[in-house]
mmCIF file of C-alpha atoms in Angstrom:
data_model
loop_
_atom_site.group_PDB
_atom_site.id
_atom_site.type_symbol
_atom_site.label_atom_id
_atom_site.label_comp_id
_atom_site.label_asym_id
_atom_site.label_seq_id
_atom_site.Cartn_x
_atom_site.Cartn_y
_atom_site.Cartn_z
ATOM 1 C CA MET A 1 30.896 32.393 -34.971
ATOM 2 C CA THR A 2 30.263 29.395 -32.752
ATOM 3 C CA ALA A 3 26.610 28.443 -32.268
ATOM 4 C CA ASP A 4 25.344 28.643 -28.711
ATOM 5 C CA ARG A 5 25.012 25.275 -27.050
ATOM 6 C CA GLU A 6 21.843 24.525 -25.153
ATOM 7 C CA THR A 7 22.149 24.720 -21.376
ATOM 8 C CA PRO A 8 21.986 21.215 -19.892
ATOM 9 C CA VAL A 9 18.692 20.535 -18.162
ATOM 10 C CA THR A 10 19.013 19.729 -14.465
ATOM 11 C CA PRO A 11 17.167 16.477 -13.731
ATOM 12 C CA VAL A 12 14.282 16.757 -11.304
ATOM 13 C CA LEU A 13 15.608 13.541 -9.765
ATOM 14 C CA ASP A 14 19.110 12.117 -10.202
ATOM 15 C CA VAL A 15 19.748 8.741 -8.552
ATOM 16 C CA CYS A 16 23.292 7.369 -8.414
ATOM 17 C CA ASP A 17 24.307 3.955 -7.036
ATOM 18 C CA LEU A 18 21.389 3.815 -4.613
ATOM 19 C CA SER A 19 21.475 0.677 -2.474
ATOM 20 C CA VAL A 20 19.237 -0.416 0.387
ATOM 21 C CA ARG A 21 20.153 -3.179 2.835
ATOM 22 C CA PHE A 22 17.994 -4.486 5.633
ATOM 23 C CA ARG A 23 19.892 -5.678 8.714
ATOM 24 C CA MET A 24 18.110 -8.749 10.007
ATOM 25 C CA ARG A 25 18.493 -10.644 13.266
ATOM 26 C CA GLY A 26 21.367 -13.074 13.285
ATOM 27 C CA GLY A 27 23.533 -10.796 11.151
ATOM 28 C CA ARG A 28 21.829 -11.621 7.856
ATOM 29 C CA ASP A 29 21.441 -8.874 5.265
ATOM 30 C CA ILE A 30 18.748 -8.515 2.627
ATOM 31 C CA ALA A 31 19.907 -6.621 -0.463
ATOM 32 C CA ALA A 32 16.584 -5.031 -1.412
ATOM 33 C CA VAL A 33 18.045 -2.506 -3.886
ATOM 34 C CA THR A 34 21.546 -2.595 -5.387
ATOM 35 C CA ASP A 35 23.309 0.250 -7.211
ATOM 36 C CA ALA A 36 20.233 1.815 -8.830
ATOM 37 C CA ARG A 37 21.171 4.528 -11.323
ATOM 38 C CA PHE A 38 18.722 6.679 -13.284
ATOM 39 C CA SER A 39 17.415 10.210 -13.673
ATOM 40 C CA VAL A 40 14.072 11.812 -14.472
ATOM 41 C CA ALA A 41 13.938 15.090 -16.375
ATOM 42 C CA PRO A 42 11.277 17.816 -16.353
ATOM 43 C CA GLY A 43 8.431 16.780 -18.629
ATOM 44 C CA GLU A 44 9.430 13.114 -18.556
ATOM 45 C CA CYS A 45 7.788 9.931 -17.298
ATOM 46 C CA LEU A 46 10.041 7.038 -16.293
ATOM 47 C CA ALA A 47 8.231 3.751 -15.650
ATOM 48 C CA LEU A 48 9.922 1.348 -13.213
ATOM 49 C CA VAL A 49 8.628 -2.157 -13.925
ATOM 50 C CA GLY A 50 9.275 -5.684 -12.686
ATOM 51 C CA GLU A 51 7.741 -8.589 -10.796
ATOM 52 C CA SER A 52 6.393 -8.177 -7.259
ATOM 53 C CA GLY A 53 9.116 -8.302 -4.639
ATOM 54 C CA CYS A 54 11.902 -7.046 -6.907
ATOM 55 C CA GLY A 55 12.547 -3.900 -4.831
ATOM 56 C CA LYS A 56 10.520 -1.252 -6.659
ATOM 57 C CA SER A 57 8.527 -0.066 -3.648
ATOM 58 C CA VAL A 58 11.590 -0.212 -1.376
ATOM 59 C CA LEU A 59 13.306 2.176 -3.786
ATOM 60 C CA ALA A 60 10.300 4.516 -3.608
ATOM 61 C CA SER A 61 10.322 4.405 0.204
ATOM 62 C CA ALA A 62 14.036 5.245 0.211
ATOM 63 C CA LEU A 63 13.393 8.343 -1.912
ATOM 64 C CA LEU A 64 10.756 9.524 0.554
ATOM 65 C CA GLY A 65 12.723 8.678 3.708
ATOM 66 C CA LEU A 66 10.097 6.156 4.783
ATOM 67 C CA LEU A 67 12.265 3.069 5.328
ATOM 68 C CA PRO A 68 12.179 1.150 8.644
ATOM 69 C CA ALA A 69 14.895 1.595 11.245
ATOM 70 C CA ASN A 70 16.829 -1.513 10.207
ATOM 71 C CA ALA A 71 17.414 -0.189 6.687
ATOM 72 C CA GLU A 72 20.771 1.185 5.562
ATOM 73 C CA THR A 73 21.124 3.279 2.404
ATOM 74 C CA THR A 74 24.138 4.261 0.341
ATOM 75 C CA GLY A 75 24.538 6.295 -2.819
ATOM 76 C CA SER A 76 22.643 9.475 -3.591
ATOM 77 C CA ALA A 77 19.245 10.662 -4.810
ATOM 78 C CA VAL A 78 19.379 14.381 -5.591
ATOM 79 C CA LEU A 79 16.104 16.272 -5.977
ATOM 80 C CA GLY A 80 16.125 19.439 -8.056
ATOM 81 C CA GLY A 81 19.910 19.636 -8.052
ATOM 82 C CA ASP A 82 20.101 20.705 -4.404
ATOM 83 C CA THR A 83 18.638 18.138 -1.987
ATOM 84 C CA ASP A 84 19.991 14.644 -1.406
ATOM 85 C CA LEU A 85 16.942 12.711 -0.266
ATOM 86 C CA LEU A 86 19.093 10.014 1.349
ATOM 87 C CA THR A 87 20.884 12.382 3.710
ATOM 88 C CA ALA A 88 18.155 14.971 4.329
ATOM 89 C CA GLY A 89 16.743 14.716 7.840
ATOM 90 C CA GLU A 90 13.177 13.778 8.676
ATOM 91 C CA ARG A 91 12.372 17.390 9.576
ATOM 92 C CA ALA A 92 13.382 18.648 6.125
ATOM 93 C CA LEU A 93 11.624 15.795 4.329
ATOM 94 C CA ALA A 94 8.389 16.307 6.252
ATOM 95 C CA ARG A 95 8.321 20.107 5.964
ATOM 96 C CA THR A 96 9.717 20.840 2.524
ATOM 97 C CA VAL A 97 9.766 17.663 0.407
ATOM 98 C CA ARG A 98 6.822 15.330 0.911
ATOM 99 C CA GLY A 99 3.705 16.814 -0.667
ATOM 100 C CA ARG A 100 5.482 19.982 -1.757
ATOM 101 C CA ARG A 101 8.377 18.866 -3.937
ATOM 102 C CA ILE A 102 7.335 15.218 -4.268
ATOM 103 C CA GLY A 103 3.701 14.213 -4.605
ATOM 104 C CA LEU A 104 2.988 10.588 -3.703
ATOM 105 C CA VAL A 105 0.335 8.266 -5.066
ATOM 106 C CA PRO A 106 0.759 5.422 -2.544
ATOM 107 C CA GLN A 107 0.548 1.694 -3.168
ATOM 108 C CA SER A 108 -1.795 1.296 -0.167
ATOM 109 C CA PRO A 109 -4.081 4.354 -0.215
ATOM 110 C CA ALA A 110 -6.070 3.243 2.837
ATOM 111 C CA ALA A 111 -2.955 3.695 4.953
ATOM 112 C CA HIS A 112 -2.519 7.285 3.708
ATOM 113 C CA LEU A 113 -6.112 8.482 4.066
ATOM 114 C CA THR A 114 -7.245 9.776 7.456
ATOM 115 C CA PRO A 115 -9.991 7.342 8.543
ATOM 116 C CA VAL A 116 -12.019 9.866 10.592
ATOM 117 C CA ARG A 117 -12.248 12.579 7.926
ATOM 118 C CA THR A 118 -14.186 12.655 4.691
ATOM 119 C CA VAL A 119 -12.456 12.798 1.343
ATOM 120 C CA ARG A 120 -13.677 16.375 0.874
ATOM 121 C CA ALA A 121 -12.245 17.448 4.230
ATOM 122 C CA GLN A 122 -8.867 15.915 3.387
ATOM 123 C CA LEU A 123 -8.772 17.545 -0.033
ATOM 124 C CA GLU A 124 -9.688 20.945 1.422
ATOM 125 C CA GLU A 125 -7.093 20.669 4.182
ATOM 126 C CA THR A 126 -4.378 19.758 1.673
ATOM 127 C CA LEU A 127 -5.414 22.631 -0.610
ATOM 128 C CA ARG A 128 -5.190 25.139 2.231
ATOM 129 C CA GLU A 129 -1.793 23.821 3.290
ATOM 130 C CA LEU A 130 -0.141 23.523 -0.122
ATOM 131 C CA THR A 131 -1.820 26.198 -2.237
ATOM 132 C CA GLY A 132 -3.125 28.745 0.238
ATOM 133 C CA VAL A 133 -6.688 28.564 -1.099
ATOM 134 C CA ARG A 134 -9.101 29.906 1.525
ATOM 135 C CA GLY A 135 -12.765 30.590 2.102
ATOM 136 C CA ALA A 136 -15.507 29.546 -0.288
ATOM 137 C CA ALA A 137 -13.026 28.896 -3.082
ATOM 138 C CA VAL A 138 -11.579 25.883 -1.303
ATOM 139 C CA ARG A 139 -14.767 23.856 -1.753
ATOM 140 C CA GLU A 140 -14.789 24.463 -5.501
ATOM 141 C CA ALA A 141 -11.052 23.681 -5.709
ATOM 142 C CA ALA A 142 -11.619 20.395 -3.860
ATOM 143 C CA GLY A 143 -14.212 19.372 -6.443
ATOM 144 C CA GLU A 144 -11.816 20.234 -9.262
ATOM 145 C CA ALA A 145 -9.029 18.218 -7.618
ATOM 146 C CA ALA A 146 -11.345 15.219 -7.326
ATOM 147 C CA ALA A 147 -12.379 15.513 -10.965
ATOM 148 C CA ARG A 148 -8.732 15.426 -12.089
ATOM 149 C CA ALA A 149 -8.463 11.935 -10.607
ATOM 150 C CA SER A 150 -11.913 10.824 -11.822
ATOM 151 C CA PHE A 151 -13.188 10.701 -8.240
ATOM 152 C CA PRO A 152 -17.011 11.011 -8.261
ATOM 153 C CA ALA A 153 -18.370 14.214 -6.754
ATOM 154 C CA ASP A 154 -21.208 12.362 -4.983
ATOM 155 C CA HIS A 155 -18.619 10.397 -2.927
ATOM 156 C CA LEU A 156 -16.704 13.409 -1.614
ATOM 157 C CA ASP A 157 -18.502 13.378 1.744
ATOM 158 C CA ARG A 158 -17.762 9.717 2.394
ATOM 159 C CA TYR A 159 -15.149 8.378 4.785
ATOM 160 C CA PRO A 160 -12.289 6.150 3.582
ATOM 161 C CA HIS A 161 -13.885 2.990 5.007
ATOM 162 C CA GLU A 162 -16.923 3.661 2.814
ATOM 163 C CA LEU A 163 -14.850 3.561 -0.380
ATOM 164 C CA SER A 164 -13.943 0.636 -2.590
ATOM 165 C CA GLY A 165 -10.271 -0.017 -3.230
ATOM 166 C CA GLY A 166 -10.489 1.694 -6.596
ATOM 167 C CA LEU A 167 -12.179 4.789 -5.150
ATOM 168 C CA ALA A 168 -9.593 4.991 -2.375
ATOM 169 C CA GLN A 169 -6.883 4.872 -5.024
ATOM 170 C CA ARG A 170 -8.491 7.735 -6.929
ATOM 171 C CA ALA A 171 -8.836 9.772 -3.714
ATOM 172 C CA ALA A 172 -5.130 9.280 -3.017
ATOM 173 C CA THR A 173 -4.305 10.316 -6.586
ATOM 174 C CA ALA A 174 -6.369 13.495 -6.195
ATOM 175 C CA LEU A 175 -4.468 14.364 -3.013
ATOM 176 C CA ALA A 176 -1.112 13.730 -4.716
ATOM 177 C CA LEU A 177 -1.889 16.037 -7.642
ATOM 178 C CA ILE A 178 -2.705 18.996 -5.380
ATOM 179 C CA GLY A 179 0.153 21.458 -5.258
ATOM 180 C CA ASP A 180 1.597 20.401 -8.624
ATOM 181 C CA ALA A 181 4.837 19.103 -7.110
ATOM 182 C CA PRO A 182 7.860 19.077 -9.477
ATOM 183 C CA LEU A 183 8.120 15.289 -9.037
ATOM 184 C CA LEU A 184 5.224 12.874 -8.772
ATOM 185 C CA LEU A 185 6.008 9.413 -7.454
ATOM 186 C CA ALA A 186 3.187 7.019 -8.287
ATOM 187 C CA ASP A 187 3.531 3.580 -6.674
ATOM 188 C CA GLU A 188 1.099 1.194 -8.421
ATOM 189 C CA PRO A 189 -1.426 4.005 -9.068
ATOM 190 C CA THR A 190 -3.798 1.788 -11.081
ATOM 191 C CA THR A 191 -4.319 -0.915 -8.445
ATOM 192 C CA GLY A 192 -8.005 -1.861 -8.159
ATOM 193 C CA LEU A 193 -9.092 0.102 -11.236
ATOM 194 C CA ASP A 194 -10.857 -1.283 -14.282
ATOM 195 C CA ARG A 195 -9.209 -0.738 -17.670
ATOM 196 C CA ASP A 196 -11.192 2.402 -18.506
ATOM 197 C CA LEU A 197 -10.204 4.045 -15.221
ATOM 198 C CA VAL A 198 -6.621 2.856 -15.631
ATOM 199 C CA GLU A 199 -6.438 4.736 -18.905
ATOM 200 C CA ARG A 200 -8.105 7.844 -17.486
ATOM 201 C CA THR A 201 -5.741 7.829 -14.486
ATOM 202 C CA VAL A 202 -2.552 7.458 -16.493
ATOM 203 C CA ASP A 203 -3.764 10.052 -19.000
ATOM 204 C CA GLU A 204 -4.158 12.532 -16.128
ATOM 205 C CA LEU A 205 -0.696 11.656 -14.838
ATOM 206 C CA ARG A 206 0.617 12.169 -18.377
ATOM 207 C CA ARG A 207 -1.023 15.589 -18.538
ATOM 208 C CA HIS A 208 0.646 16.447 -15.232
ATOM 209 C CA THR A 209 3.974 15.448 -16.799
ATOM 210 C CA ASP A 210 3.403 17.267 -20.082
ATOM 211 C CA GLU A 211 3.086 20.516 -18.126
ATOM 212 C CA GLY A 212 6.798 20.253 -17.299
ATOM 213 C CA ARG A 213 6.840 18.088 -14.192
ATOM 214 C CA ALA A 214 8.555 14.743 -13.736
ATOM 215 C CA LEU A 215 6.844 11.425 -13.071
ATOM 216 C CA LEU A 216 8.317 8.217 -11.687
ATOM 217 C CA ILE A 217 5.638 5.553 -11.982
ATOM 218 C CA ILE A 218 6.188 2.170 -10.353
ATOM 219 C CA THR A 219 3.935 -0.426 -11.894
ATOM 220 C CA HIS A 220 3.485 -4.044 -12.893
ATOM 221 C CA ASP A 221 0.871 -2.934 -15.453
ATOM 222 C CA LEU A 222 2.900 -2.936 -18.665
ATOM 223 C CA ALA A 223 -0.040 -1.695 -20.723
ATOM 224 C CA ALA A 224 -0.255 1.375 -18.489
ATOM 225 C CA ALA A 225 3.504 1.849 -18.747
ATOM 226 C CA GLU A 226 3.352 1.666 -22.530
ATOM 227 C CA ARG A 227 0.580 4.270 -22.588
ATOM 228 C CA ILE A 228 2.344 6.820 -20.389
ATOM 229 C CA ALA A 229 6.123 6.341 -20.293
ATOM 230 C CA ASP A 230 8.909 8.095 -22.174
ATOM 231 C CA ARG A 231 11.445 5.599 -20.858
ATOM 232 C CA VAL A 232 11.289 2.272 -19.038
ATOM 233 C CA ALA A 233 13.552 0.939 -16.286
ATOM 234 C CA VAL A 234 13.329 -2.811 -15.659
ATOM 235 C CA MET A 235 14.125 -4.102 -12.166
ATOM 236 C CA TYR A 236 14.958 -7.686 -11.237
ATOM 237 C CA ALA A 237 16.066 -9.033 -7.847
ATOM 238 C CA GLY A 238 16.878 -5.570 -6.515
ATOM 239 C CA ARG A 239 18.848 -4.362 -9.561
ATOM 240 C CA ILE A 240 17.881 -2.234 -12.528
ATOM 241 C CA VAL A 241 18.861 -4.460 -15.451
ATOM 242 C CA GLU A 242 17.774 -2.319 -18.405
ATOM 243 C CA ILE A 243 16.775 1.261 -19.165
ATOM 244 C CA SER A 244 15.271 1.953 -22.567
ATOM 245 C CA GLU A 245 13.280 4.499 -24.474
ATOM 246 C CA ALA A 246 9.667 3.325 -24.341
ATOM 247 C CA ALA A 247 8.866 3.209 -28.064
ATOM 248 C CA PRO A 248 11.573 0.708 -29.085
ATOM 249 C CA PHE A 249 11.147 -1.213 -25.825
ATOM 250 C CA PHE A 250 7.467 -1.965 -26.474
ATOM 251 C CA GLY A 251 7.837 -2.034 -30.250
ATOM 252 C CA THR A 252 10.802 -2.748 -32.508
ATOM 253 C CA PRO A 253 13.447 -3.957 -31.855
ATOM 254 C CA GLY A 254 12.187 -4.652 -28.327
ATOM 255 C CA PRO A 255 14.010 -5.099 -24.995
ATOM 256 C CA ARG A 256 17.663 -6.062 -24.796
ATOM 257 C CA HIS A 257 17.575 -7.940 -21.485
ATOM 258 C CA PRO A 258 16.141 -11.504 -21.616
ATOM 259 C CA TYR A 259 14.133 -10.844 -18.439
ATOM 260 C CA ALA A 260 12.556 -7.728 -19.935
ATOM 261 C CA LYS A 261 11.659 -9.689 -23.061
ATOM 262 C CA GLY A 262 10.123 -12.372 -20.830
ATOM 263 C CA LEU A 263 7.922 -9.783 -19.124
ATOM 264 C CA LEU A 264 6.511 -8.657 -22.466
ATOM 265 C CA ASP A 265 6.141 -12.189 -23.812
ATOM 266 C CA ALA A 266 4.052 -13.109 -20.749
ATOM 267 C CA LEU A 267 1.340 -10.588 -21.652
ATOM 268 C CA PRO A 268 -1.964 -12.113 -22.866
ATOM 269 C CA GLU A 269 -1.937 -9.924 -25.954
ATOM 270 C CA ARG A 270 1.531 -11.233 -26.866
ATOM 271 C CA ASP A 271 2.818 -14.795 -26.438
ATOM 272 C CA PHE A 272 1.121 -15.375 -23.041
ATOM 273 C CA ALA A 273 4.222 -17.415 -22.091
ATOM 274 C CA PRO A 274 5.256 -17.151 -18.435
ATOM 275 C CA ILE A 275 8.896 -16.850 -17.431
ATOM 276 C CA PRO A 276 9.951 -20.258 -16.049
ATOM 277 C CA GLY A 277 11.094 -20.592 -12.452
ATOM 278 C CA MET A 278 10.994 -18.085 -9.609
ATOM 279 C CA PRO A 279 13.100 -15.044 -8.688
ATOM 280 C CA PRO A 280 15.840 -15.659 -6.095
ATOM 281 C CA GLU A 281 15.434 -14.598 -2.483
ATOM 282 C CA LEU A 282 16.957 -11.156 -1.917
ATOM 283 C CA GLY A 283 18.759 -12.497 1.132
ATOM 284 C CA THR A 284 20.503 -15.258 -0.841
ATOM 285 C CA LEU A 285 21.394 -13.735 -4.195
ATOM 286 C CA PRO A 286 23.797 -15.758 -6.360
ATOM 287 C CA ASP A 287 27.322 -14.585 -7.146
ATOM 288 C CA GLY A 288 26.584 -14.215 -10.843
ATOM 289 C CA CYS A 289 23.560 -12.909 -12.724
ATOM 290 C CA ALA A 290 20.419 -13.239 -10.601
ATOM 291 C CA PHE A 291 18.413 -14.172 -13.698
ATOM 292 C CA ALA A 292 20.786 -16.909 -14.899
ATOM 293 C CA ALA A 293 18.766 -19.808 -13.450
ATOM 294 C CA ARG A 294 15.718 -18.722 -15.484
ATOM 295 C CA CYS A 295 17.499 -17.635 -18.670
ATOM 296 C CA THR A 296 17.855 -19.812 -21.770
ATOM 297 C CA ARG A 297 20.894 -17.774 -22.867
ATOM 298 C CA ALA A 298 22.871 -18.243 -19.642
ATOM 299 C CA ASP A 299 26.335 -19.786 -19.712
ATOM 300 C CA ALA A 300 29.149 -20.332 -17.211
ATOM 301 C CA ARG A 301 30.059 -16.645 -17.249
ATOM 302 C CA CYS A 302 26.513 -15.703 -16.261
ATOM 303 C CA THR A 303 26.634 -18.128 -13.333
ATOM 304 C CA ASP A 304 30.003 -16.935 -12.063
ATOM 305 C CA GLU A 305 30.140 -13.224 -12.872
ATOM 306 C CA ARG A 306 27.572 -10.560 -12.081
ATOM 307 C CA PRO A 307 27.161 -8.330 -15.152
ATOM 308 C CA ALA A 308 27.988 -4.659 -14.751
ATOM 309 C CA PHE A 309 25.370 -2.038 -15.609
ATOM 310 C CA GLU A 310 26.861 -0.506 -18.754
ATOM 311 C CA ASP A 311 25.172 1.201 -21.699
ATOM 312 C CA ALA A 312 21.920 1.042 -19.689
ATOM 313 C CA LEU A 313 22.055 -2.774 -19.610
ATOM 314 C CA ALA A 314 23.169 -5.396 -17.067
ATOM 315 C CA CYS A 315 23.572 -8.529 -19.184
ATOM 316 C CA HIS A 316 26.473 -10.505 -20.658
ATOM 317 C CA HIS A 317 24.371 -11.418 -23.714
ATOM 318 C CA GLY A 318 22.144 -8.509 -24.729
ATOM 319 C CA LEU A 319 19.467 -9.413 -27.256
ATOM 320 C CA THR A 320 20.242 -6.509 -29.618
ATOM 321 C CA GLY A 321 22.996 -4.028 -30.179
ATOM 322 C CA ARG A 322 20.947 -0.843 -30.101
ATOM 323 C CA ALA A 323 22.060 1.992 -27.846
ATOM 324 C CA HIS A 324 20.010 3.151 -24.890
ATOM 325 C CA SER A 325 20.311 6.076 -22.530
ATOM 326 C CA LEU A 326 20.318 6.700 -18.805
ATOM 327 C CA THR A 327 18.848 10.167 -19.277
ATOM 328 C CA LYS A 328 16.266 11.740 -21.522
ATOM 329 C CA ALA A 329 18.747 14.482 -22.431
ATOM 330 C CA ALA A 330 21.192 11.899 -23.799
ATOM 331 C CA ALA A 331 18.405 10.289 -25.827
ATOM 332 C CA ASP A 332 17.468 13.640 -27.355
ATOM 333 C CA ALA A 333 21.053 14.649 -28.155
#
């Protein structure tokens, strides 16, 4: 008798060959994101890391349908197996996706908080809209939502302009966690927080994930990524250049891509050695590997030929031979 095979788990988010181009005046294009490919499963946290300006936040905006008018997207980003976020109209995104199926912790919380309403009022309004809580219970639920994000109860009746950057970030996190959306997209959620609050924030996001939801966290804080992530995706000059399980990435044998290794080596608790040079402009990317000019392993092939993204790596000279996976399911197989 043949043993039953487990039913494949549908990813909460499945991104395939997602590209974003900005059409600029004079006919010039900026390739902000190129052929991004990854998935996030229920109960999994994927950390997207890389230097500022590499395209991480543009990718997040594409998933939410929040790109400017001069942006063009190709590829697909399927939510829950049934909704392509790149082709869904604004009406569908606004009514059924944002806040309900995707919770957002924004990079700039001040821009997402209503300036003329207190934090408590915004939490209560969101609770009524997303959970249906009514009457006296909504006040208690608002306090509980604030506590989940370590937002102090004695600041609930303050307006956004009365909050520090760190408090505004925690208020935005509290709003994002309401409704327990299947996917949480956290764009630099630890900005402005001290290390203790960073750890408390990512621990709460981890708890949210451990309850069966998916988390895509975009961060430059590698310590936070190490604390929370199941897998890591490394982005450079608009491309994802490596995807790895988190434990071997941060431990042994370490990253396979030279850029990813450089990111870790630059940490104060490691070699504290910065990566030489600067990233290329996204509007003038070289024909070959975008990292070649900064890489000690680069040769003529790297300069002339852009490496394909194969076996979760985009590099002609990977640092190790270990296998990685694009999906958590493949890693667990």
